[in-house]
PDB file of C-alpha atoms and ligand atoms in Angstrom:
ATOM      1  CA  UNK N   1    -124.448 -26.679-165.898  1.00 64.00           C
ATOM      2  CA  UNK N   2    -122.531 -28.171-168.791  1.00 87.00           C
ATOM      3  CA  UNK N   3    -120.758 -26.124-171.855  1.00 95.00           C
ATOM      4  CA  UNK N   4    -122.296 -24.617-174.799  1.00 95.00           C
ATOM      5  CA  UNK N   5    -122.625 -27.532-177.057  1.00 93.00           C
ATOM      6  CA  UNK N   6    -120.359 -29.593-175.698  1.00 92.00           C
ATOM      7  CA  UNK N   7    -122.396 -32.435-177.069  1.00 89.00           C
ATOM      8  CA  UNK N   8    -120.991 -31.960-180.371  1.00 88.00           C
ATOM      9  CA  UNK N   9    -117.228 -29.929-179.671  1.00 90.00           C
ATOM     10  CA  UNK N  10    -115.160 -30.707-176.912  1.00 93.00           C
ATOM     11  CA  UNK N  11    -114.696 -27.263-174.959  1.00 95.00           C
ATOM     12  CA  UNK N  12    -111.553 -25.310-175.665  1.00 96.00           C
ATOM     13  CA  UNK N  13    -109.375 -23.377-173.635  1.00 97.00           C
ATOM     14  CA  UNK N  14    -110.315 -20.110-173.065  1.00 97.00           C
ATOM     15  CA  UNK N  15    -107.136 -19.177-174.873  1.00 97.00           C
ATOM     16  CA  UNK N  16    -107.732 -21.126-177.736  1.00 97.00           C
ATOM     17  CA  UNK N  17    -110.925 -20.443-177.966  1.00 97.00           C
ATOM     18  CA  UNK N  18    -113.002 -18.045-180.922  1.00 97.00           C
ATOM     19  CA  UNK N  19    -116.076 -17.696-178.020  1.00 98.00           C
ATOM     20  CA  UNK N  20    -116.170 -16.958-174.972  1.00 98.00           C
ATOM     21  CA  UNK N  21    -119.587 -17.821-174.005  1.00 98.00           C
ATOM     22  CA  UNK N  22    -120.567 -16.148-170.459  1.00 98.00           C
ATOM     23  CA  UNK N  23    -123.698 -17.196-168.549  1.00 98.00           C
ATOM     24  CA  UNK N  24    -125.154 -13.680-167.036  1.00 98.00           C
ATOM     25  CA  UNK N  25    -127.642 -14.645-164.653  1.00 96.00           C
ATOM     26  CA  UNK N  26    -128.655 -11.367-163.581  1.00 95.00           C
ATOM     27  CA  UNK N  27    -131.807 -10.504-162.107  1.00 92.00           C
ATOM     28  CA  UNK N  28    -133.048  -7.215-160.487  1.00 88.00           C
ATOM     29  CA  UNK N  29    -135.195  -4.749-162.103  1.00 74.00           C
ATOM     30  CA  UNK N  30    -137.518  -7.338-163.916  1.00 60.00           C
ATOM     31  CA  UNK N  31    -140.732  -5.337-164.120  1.00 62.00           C
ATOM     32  CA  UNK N  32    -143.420  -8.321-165.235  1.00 66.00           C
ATOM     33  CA  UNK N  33    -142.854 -12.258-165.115  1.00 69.00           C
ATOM     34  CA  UNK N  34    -139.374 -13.466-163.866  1.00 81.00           C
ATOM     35  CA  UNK N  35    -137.009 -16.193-164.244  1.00 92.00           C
ATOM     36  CA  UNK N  36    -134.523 -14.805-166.723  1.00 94.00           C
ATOM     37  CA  UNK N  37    -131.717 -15.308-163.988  1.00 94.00           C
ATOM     38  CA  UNK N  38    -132.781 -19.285-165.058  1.00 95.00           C
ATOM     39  CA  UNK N  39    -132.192 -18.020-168.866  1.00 96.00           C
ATOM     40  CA  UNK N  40    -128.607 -19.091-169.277  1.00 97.00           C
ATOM     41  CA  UNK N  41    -128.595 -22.818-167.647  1.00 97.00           C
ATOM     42  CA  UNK N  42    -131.846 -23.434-169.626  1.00 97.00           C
ATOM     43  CA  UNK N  43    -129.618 -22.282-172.800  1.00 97.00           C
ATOM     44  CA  UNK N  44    -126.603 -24.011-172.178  1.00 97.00           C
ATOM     45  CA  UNK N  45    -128.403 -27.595-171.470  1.00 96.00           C
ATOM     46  CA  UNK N  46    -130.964 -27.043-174.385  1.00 95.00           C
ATOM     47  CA  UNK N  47    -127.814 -26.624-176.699  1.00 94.00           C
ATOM     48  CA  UNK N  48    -126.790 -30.152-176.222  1.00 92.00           C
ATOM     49  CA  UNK N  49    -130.186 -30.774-178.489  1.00 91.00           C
ATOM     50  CA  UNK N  50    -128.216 -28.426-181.500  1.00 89.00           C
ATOM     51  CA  UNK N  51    -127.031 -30.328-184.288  1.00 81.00           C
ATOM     52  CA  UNK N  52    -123.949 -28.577-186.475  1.00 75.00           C
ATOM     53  CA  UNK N  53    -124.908 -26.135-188.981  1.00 70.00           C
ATOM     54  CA  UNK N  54    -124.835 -27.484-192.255  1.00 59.00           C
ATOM     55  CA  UNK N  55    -123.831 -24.355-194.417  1.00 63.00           C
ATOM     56  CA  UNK N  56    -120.501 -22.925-194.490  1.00 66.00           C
ATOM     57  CA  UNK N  57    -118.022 -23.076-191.298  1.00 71.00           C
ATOM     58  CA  UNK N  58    -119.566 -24.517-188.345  1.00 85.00           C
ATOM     59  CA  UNK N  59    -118.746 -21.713-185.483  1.00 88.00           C
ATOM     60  CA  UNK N  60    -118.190 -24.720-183.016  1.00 90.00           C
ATOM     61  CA  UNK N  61    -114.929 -26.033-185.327  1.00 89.00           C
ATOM     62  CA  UNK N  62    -113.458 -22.794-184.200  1.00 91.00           C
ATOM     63  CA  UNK N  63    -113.693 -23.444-180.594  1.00 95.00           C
ATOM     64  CA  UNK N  64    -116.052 -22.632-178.067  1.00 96.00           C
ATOM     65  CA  UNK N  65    -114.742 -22.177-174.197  1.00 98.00           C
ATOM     66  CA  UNK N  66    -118.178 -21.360-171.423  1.00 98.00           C
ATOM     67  CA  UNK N  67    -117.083 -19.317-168.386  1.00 98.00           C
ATOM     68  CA  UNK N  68    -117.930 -19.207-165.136  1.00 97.00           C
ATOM     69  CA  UNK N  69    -121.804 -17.748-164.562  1.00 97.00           C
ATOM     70  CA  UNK N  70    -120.987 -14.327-164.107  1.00 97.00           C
ATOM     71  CA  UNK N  71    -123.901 -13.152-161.672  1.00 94.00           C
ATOM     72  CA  UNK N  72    -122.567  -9.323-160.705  1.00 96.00           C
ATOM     73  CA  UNK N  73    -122.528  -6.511-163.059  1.00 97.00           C
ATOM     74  CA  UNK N  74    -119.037  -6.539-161.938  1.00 98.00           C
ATOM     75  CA  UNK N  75    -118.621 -10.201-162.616  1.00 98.00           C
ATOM     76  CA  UNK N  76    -119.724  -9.580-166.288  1.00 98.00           C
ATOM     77  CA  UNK N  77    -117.361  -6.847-167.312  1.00 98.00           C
ATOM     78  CA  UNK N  78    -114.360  -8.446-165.983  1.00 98.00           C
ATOM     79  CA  UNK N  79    -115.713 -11.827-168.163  1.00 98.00           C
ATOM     80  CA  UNK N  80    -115.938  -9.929-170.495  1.00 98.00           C
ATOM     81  CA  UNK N  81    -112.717  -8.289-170.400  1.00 98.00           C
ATOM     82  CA  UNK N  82    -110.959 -11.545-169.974  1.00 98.00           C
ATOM     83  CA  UNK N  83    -112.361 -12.954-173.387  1.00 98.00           C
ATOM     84  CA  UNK N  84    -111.142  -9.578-175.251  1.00 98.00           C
ATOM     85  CA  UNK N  85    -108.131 -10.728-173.553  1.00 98.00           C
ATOM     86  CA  UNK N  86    -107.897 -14.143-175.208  1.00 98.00           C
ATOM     87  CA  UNK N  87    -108.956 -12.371-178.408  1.00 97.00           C
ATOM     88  CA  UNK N  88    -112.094 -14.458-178.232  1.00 98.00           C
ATOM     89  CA  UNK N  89    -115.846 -13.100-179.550  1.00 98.00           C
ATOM     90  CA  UNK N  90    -117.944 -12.540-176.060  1.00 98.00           C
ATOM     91  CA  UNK N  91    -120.816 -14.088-176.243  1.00 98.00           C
ATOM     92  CA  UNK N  92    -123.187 -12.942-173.143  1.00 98.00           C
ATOM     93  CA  UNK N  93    -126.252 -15.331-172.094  1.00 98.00           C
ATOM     94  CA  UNK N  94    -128.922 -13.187-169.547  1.00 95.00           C
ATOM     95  CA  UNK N  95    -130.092 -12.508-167.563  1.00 95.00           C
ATOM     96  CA  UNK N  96    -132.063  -9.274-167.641  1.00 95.00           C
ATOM     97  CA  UNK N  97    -131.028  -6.368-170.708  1.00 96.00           C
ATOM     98  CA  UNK N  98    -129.407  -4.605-167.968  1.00 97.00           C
ATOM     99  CA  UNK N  99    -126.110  -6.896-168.459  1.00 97.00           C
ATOM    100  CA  UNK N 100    -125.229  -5.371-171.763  1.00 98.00           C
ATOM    101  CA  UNK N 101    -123.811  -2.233-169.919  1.00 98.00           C
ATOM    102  CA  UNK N 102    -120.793  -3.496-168.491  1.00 98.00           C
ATOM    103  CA  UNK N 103    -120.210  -5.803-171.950  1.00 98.00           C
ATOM    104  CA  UNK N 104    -120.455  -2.153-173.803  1.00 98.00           C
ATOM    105  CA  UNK N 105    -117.858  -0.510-170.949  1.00 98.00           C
ATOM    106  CA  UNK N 106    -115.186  -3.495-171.130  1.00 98.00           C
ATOM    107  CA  UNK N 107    -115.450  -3.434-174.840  1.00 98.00           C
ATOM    108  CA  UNK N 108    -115.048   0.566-174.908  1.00 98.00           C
ATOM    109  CA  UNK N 109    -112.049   0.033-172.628  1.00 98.00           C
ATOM    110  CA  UNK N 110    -110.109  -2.600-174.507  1.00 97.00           C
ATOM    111  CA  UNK N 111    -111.089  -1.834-178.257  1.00 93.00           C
ATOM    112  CA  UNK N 112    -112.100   2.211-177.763  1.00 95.00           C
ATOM    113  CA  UNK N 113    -115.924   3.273-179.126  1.00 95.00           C
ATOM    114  CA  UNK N 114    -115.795   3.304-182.573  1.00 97.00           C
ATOM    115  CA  UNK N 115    -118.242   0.852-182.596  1.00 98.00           C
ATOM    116  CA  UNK N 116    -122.205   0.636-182.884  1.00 98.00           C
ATOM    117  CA  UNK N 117    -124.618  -1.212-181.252  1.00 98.00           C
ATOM    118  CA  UNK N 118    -127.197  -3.266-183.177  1.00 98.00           C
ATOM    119  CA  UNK N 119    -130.038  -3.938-181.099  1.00 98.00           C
ATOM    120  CA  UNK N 120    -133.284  -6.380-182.065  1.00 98.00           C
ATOM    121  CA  UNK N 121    -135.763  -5.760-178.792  1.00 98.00           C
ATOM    122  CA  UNK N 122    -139.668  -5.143-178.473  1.00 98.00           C
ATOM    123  CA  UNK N 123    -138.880  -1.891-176.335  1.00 98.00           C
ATOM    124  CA  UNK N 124    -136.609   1.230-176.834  1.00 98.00           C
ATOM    125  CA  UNK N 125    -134.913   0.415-173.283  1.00 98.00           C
ATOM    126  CA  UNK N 126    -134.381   4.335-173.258  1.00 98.00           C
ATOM    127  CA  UNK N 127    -136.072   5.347-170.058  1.00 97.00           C
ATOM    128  CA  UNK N 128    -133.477   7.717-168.330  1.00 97.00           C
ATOM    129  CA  UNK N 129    -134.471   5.587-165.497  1.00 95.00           C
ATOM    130  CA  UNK N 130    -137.399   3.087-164.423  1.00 92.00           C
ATOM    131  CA  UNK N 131    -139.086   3.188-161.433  1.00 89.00           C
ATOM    132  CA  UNK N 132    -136.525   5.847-159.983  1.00 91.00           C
ATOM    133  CA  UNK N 133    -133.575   3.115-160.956  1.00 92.00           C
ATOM    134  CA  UNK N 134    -130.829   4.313-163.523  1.00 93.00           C
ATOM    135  CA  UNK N 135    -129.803   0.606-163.810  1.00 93.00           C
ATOM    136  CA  UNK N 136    -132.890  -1.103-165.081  1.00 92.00           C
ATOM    137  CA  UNK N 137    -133.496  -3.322-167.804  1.00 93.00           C
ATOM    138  CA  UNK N 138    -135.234  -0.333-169.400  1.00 94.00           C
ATOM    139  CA  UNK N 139    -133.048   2.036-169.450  1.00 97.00           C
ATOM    140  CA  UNK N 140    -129.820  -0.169-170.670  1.00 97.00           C
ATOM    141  CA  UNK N 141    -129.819   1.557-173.898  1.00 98.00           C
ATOM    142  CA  UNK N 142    -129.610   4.647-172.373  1.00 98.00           C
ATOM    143  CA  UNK N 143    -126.369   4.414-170.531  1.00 98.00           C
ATOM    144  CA  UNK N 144    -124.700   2.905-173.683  1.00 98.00           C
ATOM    145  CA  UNK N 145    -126.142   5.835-175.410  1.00 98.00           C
ATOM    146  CA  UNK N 146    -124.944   8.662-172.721  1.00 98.00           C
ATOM    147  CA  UNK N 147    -121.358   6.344-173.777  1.00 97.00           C
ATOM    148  CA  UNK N 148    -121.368   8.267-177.437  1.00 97.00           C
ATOM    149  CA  UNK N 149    -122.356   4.476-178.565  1.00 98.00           C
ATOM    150  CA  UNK N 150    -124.779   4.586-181.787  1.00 98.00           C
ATOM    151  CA  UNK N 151    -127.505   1.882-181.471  1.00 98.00           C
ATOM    152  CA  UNK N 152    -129.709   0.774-184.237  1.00 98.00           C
ATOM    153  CA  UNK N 153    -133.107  -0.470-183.021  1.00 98.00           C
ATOM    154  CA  UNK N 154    -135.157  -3.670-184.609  1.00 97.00           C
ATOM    155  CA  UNK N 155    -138.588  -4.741-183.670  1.00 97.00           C
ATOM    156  CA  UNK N 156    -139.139  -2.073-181.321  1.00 98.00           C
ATOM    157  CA  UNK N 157    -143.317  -1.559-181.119  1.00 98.00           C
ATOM    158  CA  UNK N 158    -143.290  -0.620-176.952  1.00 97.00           C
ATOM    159  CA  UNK N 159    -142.146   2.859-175.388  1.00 97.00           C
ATOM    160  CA  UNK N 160    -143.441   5.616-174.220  1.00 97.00           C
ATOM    161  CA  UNK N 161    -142.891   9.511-175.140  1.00 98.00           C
ATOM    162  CA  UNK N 162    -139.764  10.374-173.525  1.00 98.00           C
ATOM    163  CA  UNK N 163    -137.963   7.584-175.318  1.00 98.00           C
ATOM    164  CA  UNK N 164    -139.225   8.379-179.051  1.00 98.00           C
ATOM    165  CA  UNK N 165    -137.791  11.966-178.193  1.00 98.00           C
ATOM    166  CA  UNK N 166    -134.542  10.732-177.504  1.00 98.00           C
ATOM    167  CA  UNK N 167    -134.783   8.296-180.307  1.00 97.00           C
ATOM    168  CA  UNK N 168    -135.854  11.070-182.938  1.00 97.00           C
ATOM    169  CA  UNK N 169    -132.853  13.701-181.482  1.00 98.00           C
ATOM    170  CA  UNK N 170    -130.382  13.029-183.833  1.00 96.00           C
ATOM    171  CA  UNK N 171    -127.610  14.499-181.286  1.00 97.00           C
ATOM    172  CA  UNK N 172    -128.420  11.059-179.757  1.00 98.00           C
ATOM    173  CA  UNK N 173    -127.499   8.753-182.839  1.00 98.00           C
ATOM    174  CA  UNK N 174    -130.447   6.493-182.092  1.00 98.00           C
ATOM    175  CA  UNK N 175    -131.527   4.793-185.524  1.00 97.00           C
ATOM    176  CA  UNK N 176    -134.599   2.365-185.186  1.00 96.00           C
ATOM    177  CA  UNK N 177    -136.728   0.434-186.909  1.00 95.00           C
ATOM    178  CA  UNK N 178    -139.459  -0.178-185.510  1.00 96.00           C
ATOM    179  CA  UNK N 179    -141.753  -4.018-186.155  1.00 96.00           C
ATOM    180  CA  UNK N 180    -144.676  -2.167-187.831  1.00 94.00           C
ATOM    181  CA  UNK N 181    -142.703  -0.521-190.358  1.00 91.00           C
ATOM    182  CA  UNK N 182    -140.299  -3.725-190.871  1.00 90.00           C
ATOM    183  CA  UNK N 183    -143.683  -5.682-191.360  1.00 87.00           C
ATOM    184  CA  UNK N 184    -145.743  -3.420-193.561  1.00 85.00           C
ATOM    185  CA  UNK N 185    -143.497  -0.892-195.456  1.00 75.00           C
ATOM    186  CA  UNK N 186    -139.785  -1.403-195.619  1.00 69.00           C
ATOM    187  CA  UNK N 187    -138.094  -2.687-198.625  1.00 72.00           C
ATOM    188  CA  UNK N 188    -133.933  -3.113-198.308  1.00 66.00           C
ATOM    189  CA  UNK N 189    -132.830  -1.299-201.530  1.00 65.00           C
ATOM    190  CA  UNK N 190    -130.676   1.555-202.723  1.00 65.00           C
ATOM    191  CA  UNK N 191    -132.129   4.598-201.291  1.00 68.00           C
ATOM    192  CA  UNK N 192    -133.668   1.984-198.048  1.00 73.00           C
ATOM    193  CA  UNK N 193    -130.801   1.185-195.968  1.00 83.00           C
ATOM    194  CA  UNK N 194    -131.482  -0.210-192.609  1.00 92.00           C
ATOM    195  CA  UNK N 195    -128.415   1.585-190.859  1.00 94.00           C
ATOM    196  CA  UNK N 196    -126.685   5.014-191.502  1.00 94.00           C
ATOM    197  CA  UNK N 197    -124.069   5.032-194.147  1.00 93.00           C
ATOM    198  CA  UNK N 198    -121.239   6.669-191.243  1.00 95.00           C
ATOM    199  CA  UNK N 199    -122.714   3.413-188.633  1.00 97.00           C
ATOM    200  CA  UNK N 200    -119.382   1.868-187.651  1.00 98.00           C
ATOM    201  CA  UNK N 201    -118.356  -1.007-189.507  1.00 97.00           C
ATOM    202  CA  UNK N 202    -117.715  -2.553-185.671  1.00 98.00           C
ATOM    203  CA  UNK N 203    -120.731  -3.824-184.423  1.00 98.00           C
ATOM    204  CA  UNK N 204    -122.200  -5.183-181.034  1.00 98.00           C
ATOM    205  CA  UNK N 205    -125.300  -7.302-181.397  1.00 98.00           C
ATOM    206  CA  UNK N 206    -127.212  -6.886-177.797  1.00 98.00           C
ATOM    207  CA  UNK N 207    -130.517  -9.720-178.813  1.00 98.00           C
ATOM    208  CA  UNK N 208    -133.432  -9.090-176.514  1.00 98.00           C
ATOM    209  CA  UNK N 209    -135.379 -12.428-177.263  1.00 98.00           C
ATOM    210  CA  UNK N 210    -138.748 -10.221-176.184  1.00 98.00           C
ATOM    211  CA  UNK N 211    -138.033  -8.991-180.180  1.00 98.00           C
ATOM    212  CA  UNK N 212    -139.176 -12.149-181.536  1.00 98.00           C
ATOM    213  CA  UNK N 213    -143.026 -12.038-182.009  1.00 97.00           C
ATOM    214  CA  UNK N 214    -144.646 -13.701-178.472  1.00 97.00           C
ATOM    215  CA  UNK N 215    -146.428 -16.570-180.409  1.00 96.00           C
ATOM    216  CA  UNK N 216    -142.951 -18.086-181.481  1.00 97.00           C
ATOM    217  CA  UNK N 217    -141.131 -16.367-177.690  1.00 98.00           C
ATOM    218  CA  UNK N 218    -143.504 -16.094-175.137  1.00 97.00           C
ATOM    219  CA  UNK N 219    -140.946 -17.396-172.483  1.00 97.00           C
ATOM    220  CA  UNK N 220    -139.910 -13.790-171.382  1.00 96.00           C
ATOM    221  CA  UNK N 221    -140.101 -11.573-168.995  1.00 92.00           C
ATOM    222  CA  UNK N 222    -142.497  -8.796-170.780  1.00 92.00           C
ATOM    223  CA  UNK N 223    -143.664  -9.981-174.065  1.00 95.00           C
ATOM    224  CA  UNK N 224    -145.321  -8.212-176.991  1.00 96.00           C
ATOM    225  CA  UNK N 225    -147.369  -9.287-179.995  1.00 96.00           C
ATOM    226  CA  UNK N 226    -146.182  -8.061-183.696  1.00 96.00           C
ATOM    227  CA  UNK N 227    -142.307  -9.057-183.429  1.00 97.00           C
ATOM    228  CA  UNK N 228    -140.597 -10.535-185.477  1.00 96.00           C
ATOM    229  CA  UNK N 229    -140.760 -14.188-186.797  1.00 95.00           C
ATOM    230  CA  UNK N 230    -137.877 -16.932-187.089  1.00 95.00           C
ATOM    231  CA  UNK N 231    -136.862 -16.149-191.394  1.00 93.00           C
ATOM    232  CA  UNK N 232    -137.360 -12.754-191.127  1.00 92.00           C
ATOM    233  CA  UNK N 233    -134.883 -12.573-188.187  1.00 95.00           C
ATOM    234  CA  UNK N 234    -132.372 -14.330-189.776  1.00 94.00           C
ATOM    235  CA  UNK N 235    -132.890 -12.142-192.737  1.00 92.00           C
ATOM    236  CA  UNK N 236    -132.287  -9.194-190.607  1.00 94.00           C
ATOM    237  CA  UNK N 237    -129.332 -10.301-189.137  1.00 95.00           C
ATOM    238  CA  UNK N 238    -127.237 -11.462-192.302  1.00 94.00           C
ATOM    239  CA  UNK N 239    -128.192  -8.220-193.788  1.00 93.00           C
ATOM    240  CA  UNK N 240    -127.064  -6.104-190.892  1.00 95.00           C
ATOM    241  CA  UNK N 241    -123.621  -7.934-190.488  1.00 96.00           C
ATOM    242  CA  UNK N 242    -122.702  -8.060-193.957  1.00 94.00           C
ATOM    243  CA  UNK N 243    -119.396  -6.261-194.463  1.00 94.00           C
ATOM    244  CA  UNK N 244    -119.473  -5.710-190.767  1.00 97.00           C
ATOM    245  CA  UNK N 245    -117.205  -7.002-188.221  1.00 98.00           C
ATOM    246  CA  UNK N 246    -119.137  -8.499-184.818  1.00 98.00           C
ATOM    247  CA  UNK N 247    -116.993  -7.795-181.607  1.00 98.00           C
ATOM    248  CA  UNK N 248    -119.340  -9.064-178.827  1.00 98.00           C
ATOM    249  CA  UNK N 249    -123.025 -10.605-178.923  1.00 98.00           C
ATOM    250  CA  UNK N 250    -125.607 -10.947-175.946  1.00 98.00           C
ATOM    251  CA  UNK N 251    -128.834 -12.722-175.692  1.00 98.00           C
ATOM    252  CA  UNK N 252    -130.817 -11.487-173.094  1.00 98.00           C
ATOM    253  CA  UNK N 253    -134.215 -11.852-171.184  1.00 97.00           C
ATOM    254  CA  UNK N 254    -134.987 -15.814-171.722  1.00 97.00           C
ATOM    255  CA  UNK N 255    -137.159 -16.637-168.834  1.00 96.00           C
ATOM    256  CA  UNK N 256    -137.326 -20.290-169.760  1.00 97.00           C
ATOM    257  CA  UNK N 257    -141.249 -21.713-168.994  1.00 96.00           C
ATOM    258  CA  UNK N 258    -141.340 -25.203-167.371  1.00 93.00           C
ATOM    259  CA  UNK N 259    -141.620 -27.997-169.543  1.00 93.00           C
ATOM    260  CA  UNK N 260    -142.136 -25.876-172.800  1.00 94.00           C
ATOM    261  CA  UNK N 261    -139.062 -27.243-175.017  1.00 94.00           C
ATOM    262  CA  UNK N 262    -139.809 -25.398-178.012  1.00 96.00           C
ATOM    263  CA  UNK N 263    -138.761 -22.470-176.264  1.00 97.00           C
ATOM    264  CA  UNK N 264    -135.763 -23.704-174.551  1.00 97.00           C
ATOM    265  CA  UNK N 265    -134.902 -24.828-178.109  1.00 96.00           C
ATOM    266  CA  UNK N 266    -135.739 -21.651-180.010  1.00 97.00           C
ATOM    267  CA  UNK N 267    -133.651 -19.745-178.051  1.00 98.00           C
ATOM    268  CA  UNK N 268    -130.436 -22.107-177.987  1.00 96.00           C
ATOM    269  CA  UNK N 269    -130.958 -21.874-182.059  1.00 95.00           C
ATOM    270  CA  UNK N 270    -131.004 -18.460-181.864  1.00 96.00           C
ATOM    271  CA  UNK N 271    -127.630 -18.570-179.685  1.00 97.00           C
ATOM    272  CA  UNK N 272    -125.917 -20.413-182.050  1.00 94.00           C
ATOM    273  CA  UNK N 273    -127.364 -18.576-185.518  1.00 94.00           C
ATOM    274  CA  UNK N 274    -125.538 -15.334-184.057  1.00 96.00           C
ATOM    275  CA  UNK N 275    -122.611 -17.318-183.140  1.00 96.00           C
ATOM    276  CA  UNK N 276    -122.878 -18.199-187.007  1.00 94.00           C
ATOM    277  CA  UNK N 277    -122.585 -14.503-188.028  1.00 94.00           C
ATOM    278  CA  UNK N 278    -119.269 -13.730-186.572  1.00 94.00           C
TER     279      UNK N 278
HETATM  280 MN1  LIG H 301    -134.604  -5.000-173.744  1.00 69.33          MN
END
């Protein structure tokens, strides 16, 4: 495995670096097709195909170091602790969703929790556990949530009963959007705000690529039609960040499909378009 774009920047230190980005190839709870624990390699060489951003500051000019695959639970928090450490923007690569939990407990630990979650997925991930496992990709959002974390939900259009009632308990400061509504009714305005007014200016982005409709993403482990396409993503995501401060990002579930490039490619754009928000 090379470095994240190292075709264009030479890697920096990890100390000198503004990224940290940290291959998470963690696999266990998949519940449909596999290969996400390939996700991050596929990434990292399909990034050497990125060409710099031509609008505004190119996030590579500020320095991008790639860890050491981080293939433990364990593995990732202390990676992720480390870059906090360096004062550098973590920048997870899965893996399965379930490696977003120990991001969200080093963060807590080294900046404290007044920060929210933004998360852009096809499923709630709110299962108090899956398939009698607490530590499941579907039930990641969850444990951040039983944290006192608010999360704010995009794309979501696949869960079941017992995570809409968590969602719709306020107690549980759970806002979502769901893809339907994004598609066919909402209109960003005055009195239409996609997050709360008290969200924390502090955000965590956790990207579940299984958000992105399945005719532009279908290399993932459990993918769902009606997501959400490439402009209106990136419309999302500038509105959600503006004013906002990103202090971690994660891309998650990639489970690259032999020979399909487009994919490979997709997702390394996608990498570097959050990179671009920070
Ligand atoms: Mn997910």
């Amino acid at each position: 495995m090379t470095a994240f774009l190292d075709s264009e920047f030479k890697p920096a230190k990890p100390t000198e670096a503004a990224f940290h980005v940290i291959p998470a190839p963690y696999e266990k709870s998949v519940s449909y097709g596999t290969g996400t624990k390939f996700g991050p390699k596929t990434i990292i060489e399909s990034s050497s195909q990125l060409e710099k951003i031509q609008r505004g500051k190119d996030p590579g000019e500020k320095g991008i170091y790639t860890a050491k695959p981080a293939p433990t639970l364990n593995a990732i928090e202390k990676a992720v602790s480390y870059a906090l450490k360096c004062q550098a923007t973590p920048f997870l690569l899965g893996g399965e969703h379930t490696v977003t939990l120990p991001a969200i407990k080093a963060l807590k630990a080294a900046c404290g929790p007044d920060f929210g979650l933004i998360q852009f997925d096809a499923h709630a991930d709110l299962r108090f556990a899956y398939e009698d496992d607490p530590l499941s990709h579907a039930s990641v959002m969850r444990r951040i949530s039983e944290l006192g974390i608010p999360i704010a939900q995009f794309g979501t259009r696949s869960y079941c009963q017992e995570e809409q009632d968590y969602r719709q308990d306020k107690k549980n400061k759970v806002t979502f959007h769901d893809a339907e509504e994004l598609f066919r009714r909402f209109k960003v305005n005055k009195k239409n705000k996609l997050l709360p007014a008290n969200f924390p200016k502090k955000i965590y982005i956790s990207f579940d690529i299984d958000g992105l409709d399945s005719a532009i993403m279908p290399a993932t482990g459990t993918p769902v039609p009606g997501g959400l396409l490439w402009y209106q993503t990136l419309d999302l995501l500038a509105e959600l960040t503006k004013g906002r401060t990103i202090i971690g990002l994660d891309l998650v579930e990639f489970s690259p499909i032999k020979n399909f490039h487009a994919y490979d490619f997709t997702a390394a754009t996608l990498a570097y378009e959050l990179m671009a928000l920070v």
